[in-house]
XYZ file of C-alpha atoms in Angstrom:
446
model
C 94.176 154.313 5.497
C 95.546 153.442 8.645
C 98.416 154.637 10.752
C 99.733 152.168 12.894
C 101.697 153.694 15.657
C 104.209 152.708 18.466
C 106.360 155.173 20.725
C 108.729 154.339 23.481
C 108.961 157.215 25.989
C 110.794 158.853 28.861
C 107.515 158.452 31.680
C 103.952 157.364 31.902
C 102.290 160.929 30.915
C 102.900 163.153 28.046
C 103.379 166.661 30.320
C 106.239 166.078 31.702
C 107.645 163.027 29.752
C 108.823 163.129 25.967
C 109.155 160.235 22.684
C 112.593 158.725 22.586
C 111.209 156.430 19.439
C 108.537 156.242 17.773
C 107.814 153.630 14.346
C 104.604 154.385 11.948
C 103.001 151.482 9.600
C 100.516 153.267 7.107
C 98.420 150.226 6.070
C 95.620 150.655 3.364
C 93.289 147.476 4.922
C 94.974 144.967 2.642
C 98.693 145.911 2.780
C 101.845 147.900 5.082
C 102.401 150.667 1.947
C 104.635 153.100 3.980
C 106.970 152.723 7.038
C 108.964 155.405 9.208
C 110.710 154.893 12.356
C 113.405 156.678 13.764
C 114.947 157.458 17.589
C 114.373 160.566 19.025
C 116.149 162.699 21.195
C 113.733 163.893 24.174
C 115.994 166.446 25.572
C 115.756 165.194 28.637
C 117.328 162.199 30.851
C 115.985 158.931 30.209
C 115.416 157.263 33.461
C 117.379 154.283 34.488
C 114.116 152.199 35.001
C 112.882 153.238 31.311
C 116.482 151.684 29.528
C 115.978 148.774 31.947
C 112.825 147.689 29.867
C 113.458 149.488 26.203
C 117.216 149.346 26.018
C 117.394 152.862 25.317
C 119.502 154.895 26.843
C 120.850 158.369 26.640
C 123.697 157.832 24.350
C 121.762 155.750 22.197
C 119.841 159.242 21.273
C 122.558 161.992 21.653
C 123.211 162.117 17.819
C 118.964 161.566 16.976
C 116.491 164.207 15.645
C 114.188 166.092 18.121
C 111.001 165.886 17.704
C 110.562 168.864 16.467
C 113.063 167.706 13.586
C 110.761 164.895 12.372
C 106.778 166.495 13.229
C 106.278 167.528 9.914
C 106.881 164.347 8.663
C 105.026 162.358 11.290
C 102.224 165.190 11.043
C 101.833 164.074 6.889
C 102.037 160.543 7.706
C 98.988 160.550 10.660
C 96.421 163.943 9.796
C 93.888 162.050 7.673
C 94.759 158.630 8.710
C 93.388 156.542 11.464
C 95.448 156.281 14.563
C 96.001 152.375 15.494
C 97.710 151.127 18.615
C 97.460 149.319 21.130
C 96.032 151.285 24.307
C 95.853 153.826 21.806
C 94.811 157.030 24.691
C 98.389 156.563 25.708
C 100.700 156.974 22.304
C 97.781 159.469 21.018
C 98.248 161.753 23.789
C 102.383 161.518 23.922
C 101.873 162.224 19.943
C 99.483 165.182 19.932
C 101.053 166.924 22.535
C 104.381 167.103 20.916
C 102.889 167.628 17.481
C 101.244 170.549 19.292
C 104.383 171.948 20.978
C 105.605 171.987 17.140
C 102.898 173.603 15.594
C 100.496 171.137 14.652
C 97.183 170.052 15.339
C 96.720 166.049 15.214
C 92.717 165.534 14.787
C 92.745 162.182 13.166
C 90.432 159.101 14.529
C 91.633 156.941 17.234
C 91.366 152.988 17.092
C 92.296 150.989 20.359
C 93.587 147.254 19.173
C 92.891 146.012 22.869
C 89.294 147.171 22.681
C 88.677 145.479 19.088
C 90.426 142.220 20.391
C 87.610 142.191 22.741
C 85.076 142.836 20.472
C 86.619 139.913 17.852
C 87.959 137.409 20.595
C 85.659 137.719 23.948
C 87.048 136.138 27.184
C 90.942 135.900 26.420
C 92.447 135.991 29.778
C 94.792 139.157 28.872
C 94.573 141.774 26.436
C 98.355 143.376 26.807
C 100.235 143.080 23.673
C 102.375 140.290 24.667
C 99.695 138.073 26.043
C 97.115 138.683 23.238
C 100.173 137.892 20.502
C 100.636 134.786 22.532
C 97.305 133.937 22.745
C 96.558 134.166 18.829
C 100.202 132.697 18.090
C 101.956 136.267 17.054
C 105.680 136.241 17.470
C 106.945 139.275 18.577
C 110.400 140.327 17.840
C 112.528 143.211 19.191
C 110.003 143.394 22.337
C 109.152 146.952 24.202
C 111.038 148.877 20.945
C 108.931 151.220 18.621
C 109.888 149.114 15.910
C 108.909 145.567 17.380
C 105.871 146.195 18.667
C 104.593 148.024 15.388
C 105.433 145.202 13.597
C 103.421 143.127 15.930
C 100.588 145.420 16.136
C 100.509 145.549 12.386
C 99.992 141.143 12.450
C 97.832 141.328 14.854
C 95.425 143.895 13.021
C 95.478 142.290 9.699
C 94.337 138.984 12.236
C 91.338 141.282 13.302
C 90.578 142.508 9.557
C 90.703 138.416 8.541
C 88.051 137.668 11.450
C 85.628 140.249 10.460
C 87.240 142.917 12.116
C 85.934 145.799 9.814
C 82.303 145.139 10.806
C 83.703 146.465 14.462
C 86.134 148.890 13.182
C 83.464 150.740 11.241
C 81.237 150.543 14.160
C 83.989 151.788 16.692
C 85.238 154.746 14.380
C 81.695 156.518 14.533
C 81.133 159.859 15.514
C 79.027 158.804 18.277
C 81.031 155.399 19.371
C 82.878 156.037 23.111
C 85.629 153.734 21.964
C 87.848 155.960 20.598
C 87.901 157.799 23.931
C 86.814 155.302 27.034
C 89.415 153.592 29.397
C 90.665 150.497 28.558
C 89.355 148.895 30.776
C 85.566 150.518 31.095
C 82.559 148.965 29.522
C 80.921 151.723 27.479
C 77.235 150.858 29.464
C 79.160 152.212 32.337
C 79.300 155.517 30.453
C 75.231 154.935 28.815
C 73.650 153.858 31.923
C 74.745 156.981 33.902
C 72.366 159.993 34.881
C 72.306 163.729 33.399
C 71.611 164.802 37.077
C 73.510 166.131 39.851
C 75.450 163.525 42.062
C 78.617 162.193 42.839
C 80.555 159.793 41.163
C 82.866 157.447 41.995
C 85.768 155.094 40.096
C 86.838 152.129 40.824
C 90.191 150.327 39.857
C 90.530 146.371 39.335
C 90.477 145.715 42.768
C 86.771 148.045 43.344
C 88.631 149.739 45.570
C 87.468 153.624 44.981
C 90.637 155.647 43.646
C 88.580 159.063 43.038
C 85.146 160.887 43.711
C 84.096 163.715 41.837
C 80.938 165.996 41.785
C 79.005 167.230 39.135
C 75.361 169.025 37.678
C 75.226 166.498 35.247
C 76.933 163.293 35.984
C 76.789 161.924 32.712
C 78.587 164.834 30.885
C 81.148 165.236 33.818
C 82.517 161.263 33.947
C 82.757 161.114 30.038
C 84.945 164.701 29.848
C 87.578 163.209 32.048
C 88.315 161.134 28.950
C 87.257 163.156 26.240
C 89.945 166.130 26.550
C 93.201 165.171 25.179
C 94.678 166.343 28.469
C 98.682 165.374 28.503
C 98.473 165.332 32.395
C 99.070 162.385 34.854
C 95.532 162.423 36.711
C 94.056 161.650 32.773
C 96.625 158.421 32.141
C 95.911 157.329 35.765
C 92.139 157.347 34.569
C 92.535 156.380 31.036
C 94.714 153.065 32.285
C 93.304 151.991 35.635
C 89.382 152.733 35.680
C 87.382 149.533 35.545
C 84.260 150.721 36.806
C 82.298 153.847 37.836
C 79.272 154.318 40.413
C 77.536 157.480 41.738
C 74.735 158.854 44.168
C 72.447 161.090 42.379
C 71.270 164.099 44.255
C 68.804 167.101 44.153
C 71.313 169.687 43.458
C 74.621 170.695 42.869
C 74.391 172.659 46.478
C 73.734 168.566 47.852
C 76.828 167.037 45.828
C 79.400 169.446 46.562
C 78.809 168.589 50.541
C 78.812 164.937 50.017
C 81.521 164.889 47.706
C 83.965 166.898 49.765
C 82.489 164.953 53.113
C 83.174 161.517 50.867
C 86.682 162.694 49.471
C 87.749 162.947 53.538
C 86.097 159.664 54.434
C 87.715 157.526 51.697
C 90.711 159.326 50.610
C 90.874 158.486 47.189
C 94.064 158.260 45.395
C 93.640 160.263 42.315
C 91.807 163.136 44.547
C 94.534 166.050 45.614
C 92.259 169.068 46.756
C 90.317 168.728 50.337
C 92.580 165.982 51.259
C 95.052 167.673 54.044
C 94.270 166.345 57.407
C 92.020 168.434 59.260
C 92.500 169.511 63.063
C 89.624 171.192 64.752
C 90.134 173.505 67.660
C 87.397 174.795 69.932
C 86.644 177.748 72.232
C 85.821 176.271 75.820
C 84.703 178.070 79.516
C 85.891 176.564 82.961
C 85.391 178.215 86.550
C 88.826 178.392 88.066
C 89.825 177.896 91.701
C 88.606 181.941 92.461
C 85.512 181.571 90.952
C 86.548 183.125 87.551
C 84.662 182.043 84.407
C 88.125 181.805 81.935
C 87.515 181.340 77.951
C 90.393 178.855 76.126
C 90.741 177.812 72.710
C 92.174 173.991 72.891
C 92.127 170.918 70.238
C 88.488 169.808 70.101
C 87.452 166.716 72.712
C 84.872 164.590 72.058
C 83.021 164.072 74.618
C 83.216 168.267 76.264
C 80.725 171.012 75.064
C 82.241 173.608 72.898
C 81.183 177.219 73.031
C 82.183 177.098 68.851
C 84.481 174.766 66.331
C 87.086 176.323 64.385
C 88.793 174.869 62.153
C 92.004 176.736 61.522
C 93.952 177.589 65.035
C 94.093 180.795 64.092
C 90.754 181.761 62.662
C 89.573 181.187 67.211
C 92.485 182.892 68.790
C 91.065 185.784 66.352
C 88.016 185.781 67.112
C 89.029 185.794 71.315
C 90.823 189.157 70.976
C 88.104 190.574 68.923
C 85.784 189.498 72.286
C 88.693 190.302 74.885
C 89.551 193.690 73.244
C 85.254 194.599 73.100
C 83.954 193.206 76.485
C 87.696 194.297 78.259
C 88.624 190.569 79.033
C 91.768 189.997 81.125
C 94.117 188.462 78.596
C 95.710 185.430 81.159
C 92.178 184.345 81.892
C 91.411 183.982 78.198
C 95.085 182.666 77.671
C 96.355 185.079 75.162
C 99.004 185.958 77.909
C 100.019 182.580 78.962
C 102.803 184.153 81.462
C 101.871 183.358 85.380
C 99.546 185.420 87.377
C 101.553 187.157 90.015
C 100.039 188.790 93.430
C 99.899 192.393 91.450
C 98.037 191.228 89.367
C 95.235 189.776 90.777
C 95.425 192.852 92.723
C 93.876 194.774 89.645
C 91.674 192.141 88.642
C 87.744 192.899 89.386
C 85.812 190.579 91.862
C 84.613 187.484 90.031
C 80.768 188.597 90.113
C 81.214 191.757 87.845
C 84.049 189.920 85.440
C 81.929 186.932 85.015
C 79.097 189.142 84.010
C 81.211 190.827 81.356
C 82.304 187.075 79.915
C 78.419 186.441 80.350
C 77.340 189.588 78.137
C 80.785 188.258 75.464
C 78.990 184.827 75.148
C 75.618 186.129 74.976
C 77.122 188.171 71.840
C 78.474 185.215 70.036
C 75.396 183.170 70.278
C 73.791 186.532 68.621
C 76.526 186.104 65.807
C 76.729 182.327 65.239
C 73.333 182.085 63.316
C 71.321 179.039 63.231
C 69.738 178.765 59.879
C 68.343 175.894 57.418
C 68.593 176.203 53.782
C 65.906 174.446 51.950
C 65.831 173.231 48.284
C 63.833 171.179 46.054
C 64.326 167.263 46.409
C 64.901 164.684 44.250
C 61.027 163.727 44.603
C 58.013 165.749 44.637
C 57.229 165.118 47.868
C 60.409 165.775 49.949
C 62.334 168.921 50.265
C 66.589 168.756 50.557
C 67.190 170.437 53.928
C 70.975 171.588 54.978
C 71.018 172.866 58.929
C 73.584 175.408 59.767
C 73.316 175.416 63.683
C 75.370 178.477 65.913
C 77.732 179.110 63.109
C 78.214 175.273 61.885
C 77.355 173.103 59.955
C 75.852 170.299 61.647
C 74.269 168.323 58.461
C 71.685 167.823 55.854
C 68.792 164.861 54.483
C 65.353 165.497 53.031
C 62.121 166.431 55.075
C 58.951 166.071 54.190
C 57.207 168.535 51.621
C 54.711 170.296 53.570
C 56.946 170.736 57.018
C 57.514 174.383 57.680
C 60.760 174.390 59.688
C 60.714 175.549 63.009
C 63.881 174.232 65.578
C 66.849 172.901 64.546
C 65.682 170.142 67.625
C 63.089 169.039 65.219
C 64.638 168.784 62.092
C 67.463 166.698 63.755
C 64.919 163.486 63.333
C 65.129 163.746 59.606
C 68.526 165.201 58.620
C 72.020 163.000 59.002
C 75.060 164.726 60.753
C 77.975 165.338 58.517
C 81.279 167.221 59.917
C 82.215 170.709 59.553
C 84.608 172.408 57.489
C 85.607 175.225 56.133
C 84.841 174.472 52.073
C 81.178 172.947 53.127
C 80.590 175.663 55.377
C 81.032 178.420 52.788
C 79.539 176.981 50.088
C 76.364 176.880 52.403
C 76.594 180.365 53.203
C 77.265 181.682 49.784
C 74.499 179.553 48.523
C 72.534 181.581 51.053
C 73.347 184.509 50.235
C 72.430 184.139 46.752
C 69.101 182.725 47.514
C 68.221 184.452 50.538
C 64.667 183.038 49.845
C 66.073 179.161 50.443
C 67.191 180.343 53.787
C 64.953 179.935 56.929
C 66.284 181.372 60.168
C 65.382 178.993 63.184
């Protein structure tokens, strides 16, 4: 039996938008034997844009039955049939989540009518509901209503079961099929043909344009759960609606993809990605002689093209670290620019000749070199004769490529010729170091 389903909602995702209608069809493969449709009142405001395309509007469901009023029904009608609709991830989800909010647990089979019509009638120009009932001459009446495009849905699946369709609905409603779960718009051999390895991967929308970039151990297992769950959030109906193709770098380790995923998330900006996408603003401790031969210490936004003693990320993570050296090696707060007020004549008065401060900014910097390690951390490759190398140089991280098998490292000079620079920050940088930490035997201090 099948349970042909249409809902009109209040938004494009099921967390934060509800049903205001929703029509069922139970069809038995010959015949419609059982039909329920009524309003619903979402108990919340129906957007203006939302009764500009479905008509309905917030008087319209004052007087209807909350969900919650009508999931027992709708629960008996869908358990143990299969769910039919067309783009069938989106009503499933809207469904599901309010059955669960009620105290039910919809587990029934999914069929998508968009990806049958592709199986039964390759090469249509459009698969949407009113272009596919146009192409196969299906009148639709009552248009972007629960009840209309039911109806329509219902014609337009007893046209697939007259053209063979059962041969492909059997096939689709397997166990192991990815139809019941894939995008509409994603070819299942983009799902087959992808690794079990570490990587990154990357989706694309109609345009190839890449709208998200993810990591993962196994790459494989991580692109198919982002359509697997039945999660009611926005990020999954983003996915589930405009994903038309996926591509990835594989990589030795998981150590390897989290640096080039967070280093690729900041060169793109994808769309879909939120986390590691604020703009970054490095600052930088620098050293100058003044005009009386004073070595002074100032932490400014980084420049290009002028040495920096050390990169910071975060303002206030270096203007830390300065007081920590001013307070230890007695630094004069002005020259380090802590105190920005002016110098008057009292006191350079108390200020020590420029020989013996500069050797106690001397002894300061000779300390932070000692603290800013320079370190590689080596790891297997993704060949047996290449090792992945990541260079942590005075602190930083400066970047990371494969070296050959048998090199024992020795300067970070050296294994400059083989490694590509990536920048800095903060998430990269700590990963490395935890990574160290718990496999101090993949570290090698240069």
């Amino acid at each position: 039996m099948y349970a042909i389903v249409d809902i009109e909602t209040t938004g494009g995702y099921a967390a934060a938008s509800n049903i205001t209608e929703i029509s069922v069809f139970i069809h038995d493969g010959t015949r419609v034997v059982k039909h329920f449709e009524t309003l619903i009142n979402p108990e919340q405001s129906i957007p203006r844009y939302i009764t500009a395309l479905t008509g309905i509007d917030d008087a319209m469901v004052e007087d209807a039955p909350t969900f919650d009023e009508v999931a027992d029904v709708l629960f008996e009608l869908l358990n143990e049939n299969v769910f039919v609709a067309h783009s069938v991830n989106f009503d499933y989800s809207f469904v599901k989540h309010q059955l669960k909010n009620s105290g039910y647990d919809l587990t029934a089979k999914k069929l998508c009518t968009v990806r049958l019509g592709r199986k039964i009638f390759p090469g249509l120009p459009s698969y949407s509901l009113g272009n596919l009932c146009r192409s196969l001459n299906i009148a639709i009446e009552n248009r972007h209503r629960a009840g209309g495009d039911a109806k329509a849905t219902v014609t337009l699946f007893e046209y697939y079961l007259a053209n063979n369709g059962e041969l492909y609905i059997n096939e689709m409603l397997k166990r192991s099929s990815k139809d019941q779960w894939l995008p509409l718009h994603l070819d299942k051999k983009e799902i087959e043909q992808l690794p079990t390895k570490p990587g990154v991967y990357y989706f694309h929308n109609s345009k190839n344009k890449i709208v998200y970039v993810g990591k993962a151990i196994n790459i494989k297992k991580r692109v198919s759960s982002h359509f697997t769950h039945n999660d009611p959030d926005r990020k999954r109906q983003n996915f589930l609606r405009n994903i038309h193709k996926v591509t990835y770098k594989e990589c030795a380790t998981e150590l390897e993809a989290l640096v080039l995923e967070s280093t690729e998330i900041k060169r793109i900006w994808p769309l879909y990605n939120r986390s590691q996408k604020q703009p970054l603003q490095k600052y930088a401790l620098y050293h100058f002689e003044d005009a009386r031969g004073y070595i002074r210490l100032a932490i400014d936004k980084k420049k290009k093209n002028i040495p920096a003693l050390y990169v910071f990320n975060l303002l206030h993570e270096g203007l830390v670290m300065l007081k920590k050296m001013v307070e230890e090696f007695e630094l004069n707060e002005k020259l380090c620019f802590l105190d920005k007020t002016a110098f008057t004549i009292s006191d350079y008065e108390f200020l020590e000749p420029p020989a013996i401060y500069n050797g106690k900014i001397n002894r300061a910097l000779e300390a932070l070199n000692e603290q800013l390690p320079t370190f590689v951390v080596v790891d297997e490759g993704i060949s047996t004769d290449e090792k992945l190398c990541l260079l942590i140089e005075r602190g930083s991280f400066w970047g990371m490529g494969y070296i050959p098998k048998k090199l024992k490292p020795q300067s970070s000079g050296e294994l400059k010729n083989y490694l590509n620079p990536y920048a800095d920050n903060d998430y990269i940088r700590n990963s490395i170091y935890s990574f160290a930490e718990a496999n101090p035997h993949k570290k090698i201090l240069l």
